[in-house]
GROMACS .gro file of C-alpha atoms in nm:
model
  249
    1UNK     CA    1   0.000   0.000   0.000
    2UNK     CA    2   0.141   0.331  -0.077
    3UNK     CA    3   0.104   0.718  -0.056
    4UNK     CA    4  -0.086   0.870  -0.348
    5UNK     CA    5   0.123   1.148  -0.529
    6UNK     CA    6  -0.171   1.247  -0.785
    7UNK     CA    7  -0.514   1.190  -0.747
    8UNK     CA    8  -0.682   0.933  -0.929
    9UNK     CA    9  -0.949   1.034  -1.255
   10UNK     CA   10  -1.270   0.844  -1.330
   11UNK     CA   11  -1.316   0.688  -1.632
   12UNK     CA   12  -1.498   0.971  -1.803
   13UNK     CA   13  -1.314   1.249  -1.738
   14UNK     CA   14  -1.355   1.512  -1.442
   15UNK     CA   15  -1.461   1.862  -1.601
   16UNK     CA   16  -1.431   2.189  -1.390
   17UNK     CA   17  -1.814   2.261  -1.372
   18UNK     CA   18  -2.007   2.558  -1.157
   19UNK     CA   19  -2.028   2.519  -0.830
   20UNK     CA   20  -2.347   2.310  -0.710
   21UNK     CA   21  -2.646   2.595  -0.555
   22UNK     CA   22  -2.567   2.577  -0.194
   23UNK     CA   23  -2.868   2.680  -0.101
   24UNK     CA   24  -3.137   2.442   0.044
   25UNK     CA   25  -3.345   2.260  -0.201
   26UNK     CA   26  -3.721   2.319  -0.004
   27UNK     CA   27  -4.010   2.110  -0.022
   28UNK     CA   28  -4.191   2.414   0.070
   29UNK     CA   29  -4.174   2.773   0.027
   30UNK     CA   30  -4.011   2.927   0.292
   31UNK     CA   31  -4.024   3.253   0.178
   32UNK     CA   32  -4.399   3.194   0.136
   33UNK     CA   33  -4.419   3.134  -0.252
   34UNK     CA   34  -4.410   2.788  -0.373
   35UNK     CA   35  -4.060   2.609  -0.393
   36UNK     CA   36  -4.003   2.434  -0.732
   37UNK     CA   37  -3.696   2.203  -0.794
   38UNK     CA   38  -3.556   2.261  -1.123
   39UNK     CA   39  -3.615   2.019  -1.368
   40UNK     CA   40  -3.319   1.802  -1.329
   41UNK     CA   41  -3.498   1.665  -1.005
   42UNK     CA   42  -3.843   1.617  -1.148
   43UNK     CA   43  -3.800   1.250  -1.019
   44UNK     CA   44  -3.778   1.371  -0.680
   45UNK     CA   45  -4.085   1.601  -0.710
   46UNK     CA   46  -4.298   1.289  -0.871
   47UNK     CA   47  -4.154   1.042  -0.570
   48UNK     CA   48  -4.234   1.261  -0.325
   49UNK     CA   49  -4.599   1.343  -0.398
   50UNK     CA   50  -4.645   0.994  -0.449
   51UNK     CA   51  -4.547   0.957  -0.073
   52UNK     CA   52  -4.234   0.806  -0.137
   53UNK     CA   53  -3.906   0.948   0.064
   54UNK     CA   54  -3.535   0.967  -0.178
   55UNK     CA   55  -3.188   1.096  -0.151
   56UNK     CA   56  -2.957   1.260  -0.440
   57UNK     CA   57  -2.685   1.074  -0.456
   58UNK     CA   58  -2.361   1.012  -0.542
   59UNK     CA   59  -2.204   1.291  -0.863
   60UNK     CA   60  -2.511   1.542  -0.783
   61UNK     CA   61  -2.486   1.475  -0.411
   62UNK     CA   62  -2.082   1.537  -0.462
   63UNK     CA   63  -2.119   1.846  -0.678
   64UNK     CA   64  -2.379   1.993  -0.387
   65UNK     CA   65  -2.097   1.941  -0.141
   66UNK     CA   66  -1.837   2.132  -0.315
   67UNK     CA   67  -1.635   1.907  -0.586
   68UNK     CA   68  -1.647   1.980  -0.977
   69UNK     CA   69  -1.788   1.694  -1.103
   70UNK     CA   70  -2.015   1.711  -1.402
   71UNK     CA   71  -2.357   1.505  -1.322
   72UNK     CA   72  -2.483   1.277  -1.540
   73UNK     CA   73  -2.721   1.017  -1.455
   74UNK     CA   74  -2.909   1.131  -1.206
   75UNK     CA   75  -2.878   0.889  -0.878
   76UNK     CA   76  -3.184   0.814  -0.616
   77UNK     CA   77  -3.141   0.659  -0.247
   78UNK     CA   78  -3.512   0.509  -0.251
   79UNK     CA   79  -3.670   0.246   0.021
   80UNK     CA   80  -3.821   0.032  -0.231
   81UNK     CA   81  -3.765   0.058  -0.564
   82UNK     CA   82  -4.000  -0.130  -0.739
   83UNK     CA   83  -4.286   0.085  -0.600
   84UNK     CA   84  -4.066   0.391  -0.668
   85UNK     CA   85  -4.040   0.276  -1.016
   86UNK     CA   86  -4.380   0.211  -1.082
   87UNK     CA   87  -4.461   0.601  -0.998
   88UNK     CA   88  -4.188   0.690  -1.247
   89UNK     CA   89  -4.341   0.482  -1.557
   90UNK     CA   90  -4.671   0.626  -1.462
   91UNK     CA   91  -4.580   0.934  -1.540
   92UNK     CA   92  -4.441   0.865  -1.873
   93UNK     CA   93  -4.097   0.720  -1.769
   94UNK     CA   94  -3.982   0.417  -1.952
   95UNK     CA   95  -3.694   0.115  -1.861
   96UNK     CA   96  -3.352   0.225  -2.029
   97UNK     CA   97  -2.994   0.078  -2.063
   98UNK     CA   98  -2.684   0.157  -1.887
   99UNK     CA   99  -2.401   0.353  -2.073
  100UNK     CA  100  -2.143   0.164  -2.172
  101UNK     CA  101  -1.938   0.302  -1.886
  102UNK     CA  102  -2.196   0.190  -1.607
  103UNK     CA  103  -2.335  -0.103  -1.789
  104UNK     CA  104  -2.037  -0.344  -1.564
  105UNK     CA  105  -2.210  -0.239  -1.260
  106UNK     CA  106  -2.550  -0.481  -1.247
  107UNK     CA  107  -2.686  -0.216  -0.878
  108UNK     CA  108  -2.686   0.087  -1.140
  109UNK     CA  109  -2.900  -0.146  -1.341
  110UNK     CA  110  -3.267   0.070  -1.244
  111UNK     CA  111  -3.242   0.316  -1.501
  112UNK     CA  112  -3.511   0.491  -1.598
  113UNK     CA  113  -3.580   0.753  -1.935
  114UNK     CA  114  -3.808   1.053  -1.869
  115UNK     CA  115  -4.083   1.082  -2.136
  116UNK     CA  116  -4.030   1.268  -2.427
  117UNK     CA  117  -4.138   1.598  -2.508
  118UNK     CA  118  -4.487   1.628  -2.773
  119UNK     CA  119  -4.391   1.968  -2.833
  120UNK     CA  120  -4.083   2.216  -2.841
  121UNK     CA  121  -3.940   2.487  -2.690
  122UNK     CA  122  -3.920   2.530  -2.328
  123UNK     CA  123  -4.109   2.175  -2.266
  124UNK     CA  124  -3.860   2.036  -2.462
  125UNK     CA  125  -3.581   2.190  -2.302
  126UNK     CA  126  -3.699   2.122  -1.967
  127UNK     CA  127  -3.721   1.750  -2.084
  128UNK     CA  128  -3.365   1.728  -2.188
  129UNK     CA  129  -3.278   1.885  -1.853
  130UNK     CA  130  -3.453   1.620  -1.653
  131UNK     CA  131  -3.194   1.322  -1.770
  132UNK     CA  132  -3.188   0.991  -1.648
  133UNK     CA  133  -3.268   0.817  -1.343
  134UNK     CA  134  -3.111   0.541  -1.156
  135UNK     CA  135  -3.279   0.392  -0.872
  136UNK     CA  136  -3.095   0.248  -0.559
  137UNK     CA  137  -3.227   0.076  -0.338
  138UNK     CA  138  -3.111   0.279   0.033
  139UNK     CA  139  -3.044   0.044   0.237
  140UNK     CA  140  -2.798  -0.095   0.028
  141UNK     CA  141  -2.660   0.184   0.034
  142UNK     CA  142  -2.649   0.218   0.413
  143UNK     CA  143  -2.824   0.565   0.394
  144UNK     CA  144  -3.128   0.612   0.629
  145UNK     CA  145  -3.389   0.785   0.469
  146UNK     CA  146  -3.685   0.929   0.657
  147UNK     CA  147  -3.999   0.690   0.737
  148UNK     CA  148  -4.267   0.921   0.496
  149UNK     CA  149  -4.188   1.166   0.218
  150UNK     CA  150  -4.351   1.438   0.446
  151UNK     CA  151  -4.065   1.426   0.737
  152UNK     CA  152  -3.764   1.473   0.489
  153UNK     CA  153  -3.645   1.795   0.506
  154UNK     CA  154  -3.383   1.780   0.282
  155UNK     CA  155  -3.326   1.574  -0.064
  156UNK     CA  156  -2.922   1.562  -0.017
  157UNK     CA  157  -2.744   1.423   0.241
  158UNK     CA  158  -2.488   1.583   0.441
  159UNK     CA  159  -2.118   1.511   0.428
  160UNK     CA  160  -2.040   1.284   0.699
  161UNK     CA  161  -2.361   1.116   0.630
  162UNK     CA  162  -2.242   1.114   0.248
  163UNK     CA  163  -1.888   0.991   0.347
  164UNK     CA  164  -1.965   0.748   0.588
  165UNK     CA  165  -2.259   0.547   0.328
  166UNK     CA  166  -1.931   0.575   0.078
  167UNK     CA  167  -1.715   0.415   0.333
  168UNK     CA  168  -1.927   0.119   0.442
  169UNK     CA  169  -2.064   0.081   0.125
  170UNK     CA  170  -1.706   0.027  -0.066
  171UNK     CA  171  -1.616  -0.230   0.292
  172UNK     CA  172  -1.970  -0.396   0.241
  173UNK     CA  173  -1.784  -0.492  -0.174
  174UNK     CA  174  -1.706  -0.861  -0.269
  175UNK     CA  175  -1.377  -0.890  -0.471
  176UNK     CA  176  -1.516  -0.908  -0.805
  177UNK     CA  177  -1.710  -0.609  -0.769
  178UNK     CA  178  -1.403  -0.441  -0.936
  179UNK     CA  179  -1.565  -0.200  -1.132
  180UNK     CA  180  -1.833  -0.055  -0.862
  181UNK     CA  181  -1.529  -0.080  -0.634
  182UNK     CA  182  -1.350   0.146  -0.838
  183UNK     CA  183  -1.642   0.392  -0.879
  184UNK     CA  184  -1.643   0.443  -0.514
  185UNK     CA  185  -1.318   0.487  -0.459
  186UNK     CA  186  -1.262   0.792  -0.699
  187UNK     CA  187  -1.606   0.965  -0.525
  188UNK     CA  188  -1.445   0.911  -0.190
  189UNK     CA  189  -1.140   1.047  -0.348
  190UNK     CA  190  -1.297   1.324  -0.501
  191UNK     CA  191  -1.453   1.465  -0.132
  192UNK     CA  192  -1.102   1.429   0.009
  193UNK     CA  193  -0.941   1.636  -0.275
  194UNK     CA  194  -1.184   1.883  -0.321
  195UNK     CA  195  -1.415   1.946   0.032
  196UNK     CA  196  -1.207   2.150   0.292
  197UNK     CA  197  -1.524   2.077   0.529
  198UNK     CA  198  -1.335   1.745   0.590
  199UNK     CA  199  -1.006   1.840   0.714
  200UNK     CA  200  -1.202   2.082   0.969
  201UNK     CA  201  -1.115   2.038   1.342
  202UNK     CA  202  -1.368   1.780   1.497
  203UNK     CA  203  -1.536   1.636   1.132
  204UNK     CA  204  -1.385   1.286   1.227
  205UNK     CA  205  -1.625   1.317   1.565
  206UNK     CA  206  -1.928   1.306   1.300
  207UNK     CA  207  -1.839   0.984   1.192
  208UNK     CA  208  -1.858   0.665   1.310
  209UNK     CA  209  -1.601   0.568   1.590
  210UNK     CA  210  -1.452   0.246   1.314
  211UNK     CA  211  -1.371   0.468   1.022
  212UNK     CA  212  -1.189   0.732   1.202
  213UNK     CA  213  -0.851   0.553   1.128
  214UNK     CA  214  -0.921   0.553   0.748
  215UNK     CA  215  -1.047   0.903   0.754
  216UNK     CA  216  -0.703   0.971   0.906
  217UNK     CA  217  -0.530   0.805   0.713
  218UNK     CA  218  -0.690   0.975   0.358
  219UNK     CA  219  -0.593   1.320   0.500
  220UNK     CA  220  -0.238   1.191   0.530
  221UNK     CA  221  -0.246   1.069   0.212
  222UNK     CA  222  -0.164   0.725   0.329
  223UNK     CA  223  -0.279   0.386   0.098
  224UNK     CA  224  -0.445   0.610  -0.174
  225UNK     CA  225  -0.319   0.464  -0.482
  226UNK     CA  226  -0.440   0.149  -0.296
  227UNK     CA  227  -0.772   0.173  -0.239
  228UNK     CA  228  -0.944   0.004  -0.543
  229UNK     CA  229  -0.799  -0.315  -0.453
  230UNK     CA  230  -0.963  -0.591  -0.289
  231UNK     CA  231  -0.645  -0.576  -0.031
  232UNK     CA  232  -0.668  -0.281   0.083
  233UNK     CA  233  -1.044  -0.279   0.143
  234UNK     CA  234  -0.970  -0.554   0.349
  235UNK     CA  235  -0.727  -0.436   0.561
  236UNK     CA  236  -0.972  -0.131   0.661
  237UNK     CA  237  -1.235  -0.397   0.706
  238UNK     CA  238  -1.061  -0.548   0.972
  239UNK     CA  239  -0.922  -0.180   1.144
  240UNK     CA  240  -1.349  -0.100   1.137
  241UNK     CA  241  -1.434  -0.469   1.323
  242UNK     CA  242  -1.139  -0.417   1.549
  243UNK     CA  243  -1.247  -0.055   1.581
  244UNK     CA  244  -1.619  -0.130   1.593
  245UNK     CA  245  -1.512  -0.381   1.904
  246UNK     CA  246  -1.321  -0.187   2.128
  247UNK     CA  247  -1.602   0.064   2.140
  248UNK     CA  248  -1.813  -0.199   2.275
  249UNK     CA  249  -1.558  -0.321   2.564
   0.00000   0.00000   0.00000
C-alpha cells in the first residue's frame, strides 16, 4: 500500500463545472411562494408526492458538497424501488440501458428515461434537462432515509452522512465487484481532494467511531493509490471490526 502522489481520474473524465447551488433545495416555500426544484430533479418532485421518501446521490450529491464533477445520470437513495419505479413509468418514464461506462455495474441497473417531449421549446428543453434516473435501493446503500416523504427535510445528504454510506458501502464490496469498487473509490477520493469541510477540526467526531482511522489516514495521504484493490479494502475492514469492538468493551 502506498502514498498517493496524484489523485486518481474516473473513467470519463472530471470537467471543472459551476459550483453546485448551496442553497437548500425546499419542499416548501419558505419565503412563502411555492418552492419548485428545477427540472433536473423532477424525479424527486414525482416520488415525493407519491409519498415516497429519496436521496440525491452520489455525482449530484458530490457536486452539492463542493467538488467539480459534471452530473450525469441522475442517482436516487429510494426504500423500495419497485414501488418507486412504478410512480416513475406512470408518469411517462420508460426502462432504459446503462451507458457503456456503467453497464459493468449490475446495482446501477434501475435506469429509468423521462418521457419525451410532444412539443418544443421550453417543454422540450426542460425534458432534456430532466436526464436519467437510476434507482438504488437505500439500504444498500447504508443511507437512512426518513420513514414518509412528508418528514424529509432535505433531498441531499450531508457530508459525513455522504462519506460514511461511501465508506461502508465500498467495505460492504465482494472482490469481483471491481468495477463498482472502483467507482467508489474515486467519489471518496474526489470529497477528500476537493471538500475542505473534511479536514475541519472535529469532522472525524461526526463519523462513526470504526472509520476514524481511514479518515485519518486519507488526509495523510496514506494507501491512496491502494484503495481500489480488494487488499486494501480488506485491511480497513478489519481496522473497522477491530475498531467497531473496542467501542463496545
Amino acid at each position: 500500500m502506498g502514498n498517493r502522489s496524484s489523485h486518481r481520474t474516473a473513467e470519463e473524465p472530471l470537467e471543472a463545472a459551476p459550483p453546485a447551488d448551496k442553497e437548500r433545495l425546499s419542499l416548501d416555500g419558505r419565503d412563502g411562494s411555492e418552492a419548485k426544484l428545477p427540472p433536473r430533479y423532477t424525479a424527486c418532485e414525482l416520488l415525493y408526492e407519491a409519498g415516497i421518501p429519496a436521496a440525491i446521490w452520489l455525482e449530484d450529491a458530490l457536486s452539492y458538497h463542493g467538488v467539480p464533477t459534471l452530473v450525469f445520470d441522475l442517482f436516487l437513495l429510494v426504500p423500495d424501488v419497485d414501488a418507486a419505479a412504478q410512480v416513475l413509468v406512470r408518469s411517462g418514464y420508460k426502462r432504459g440501458q446503462l451507458s457503456l461506462a456503467l453497464r459493468a455495474i449490475p446495482q446501477f441497473d434501475n435506469l429509468y428515461i423521462p418521457p419525451q417531449p410532444t412539443s418544443t421549446t421550453h417543454e422540450e428543453q426542460d425534458s432534456a434537462a430532466c436526464g436519467n434516473v437510476v434507482l438504488l435501493p437505500a439500504n444498500e446503500w447504508f443511507h437512512q432515509l426518513p420513514a414518509t416523504a412528508e418528514a424529509v427535510t432535505d433531498w441531499f445528504p450531508t457530508l459525513p452522512q455522504l462519506l460514511t454510506a461511501l465508506i461502508r458501502k465500498w467495505l460492504s464490496l465482494e472482490e469481483q465487484e471491481a468495477d463498482l469498487r472502483l467507482r467508489i473509490v474515486i467519489f471518496i477520493g474526489y470529497i477528500y481532494s476537493y471538500v475542505d469541510a473534511v479536514r475541519a477540526p472535529g469532522f472525524e467526531l461526526q463519523l462513526p467511531r470504526e472509520y476514524r482511522v481511514f479518515h485519518s489516514d486519507q488526509l495523510q495521504e496514506i494507501n491512496t493509490e491502494d484503495l481500489d484493490t480488494f487488499r486494501c479494502q480488506q485491511h480497513y475492514l478489519q481496522s473497522s471490526i477491530a475498531a467497531e469492538q473496542s467501542g463496545l468493551e
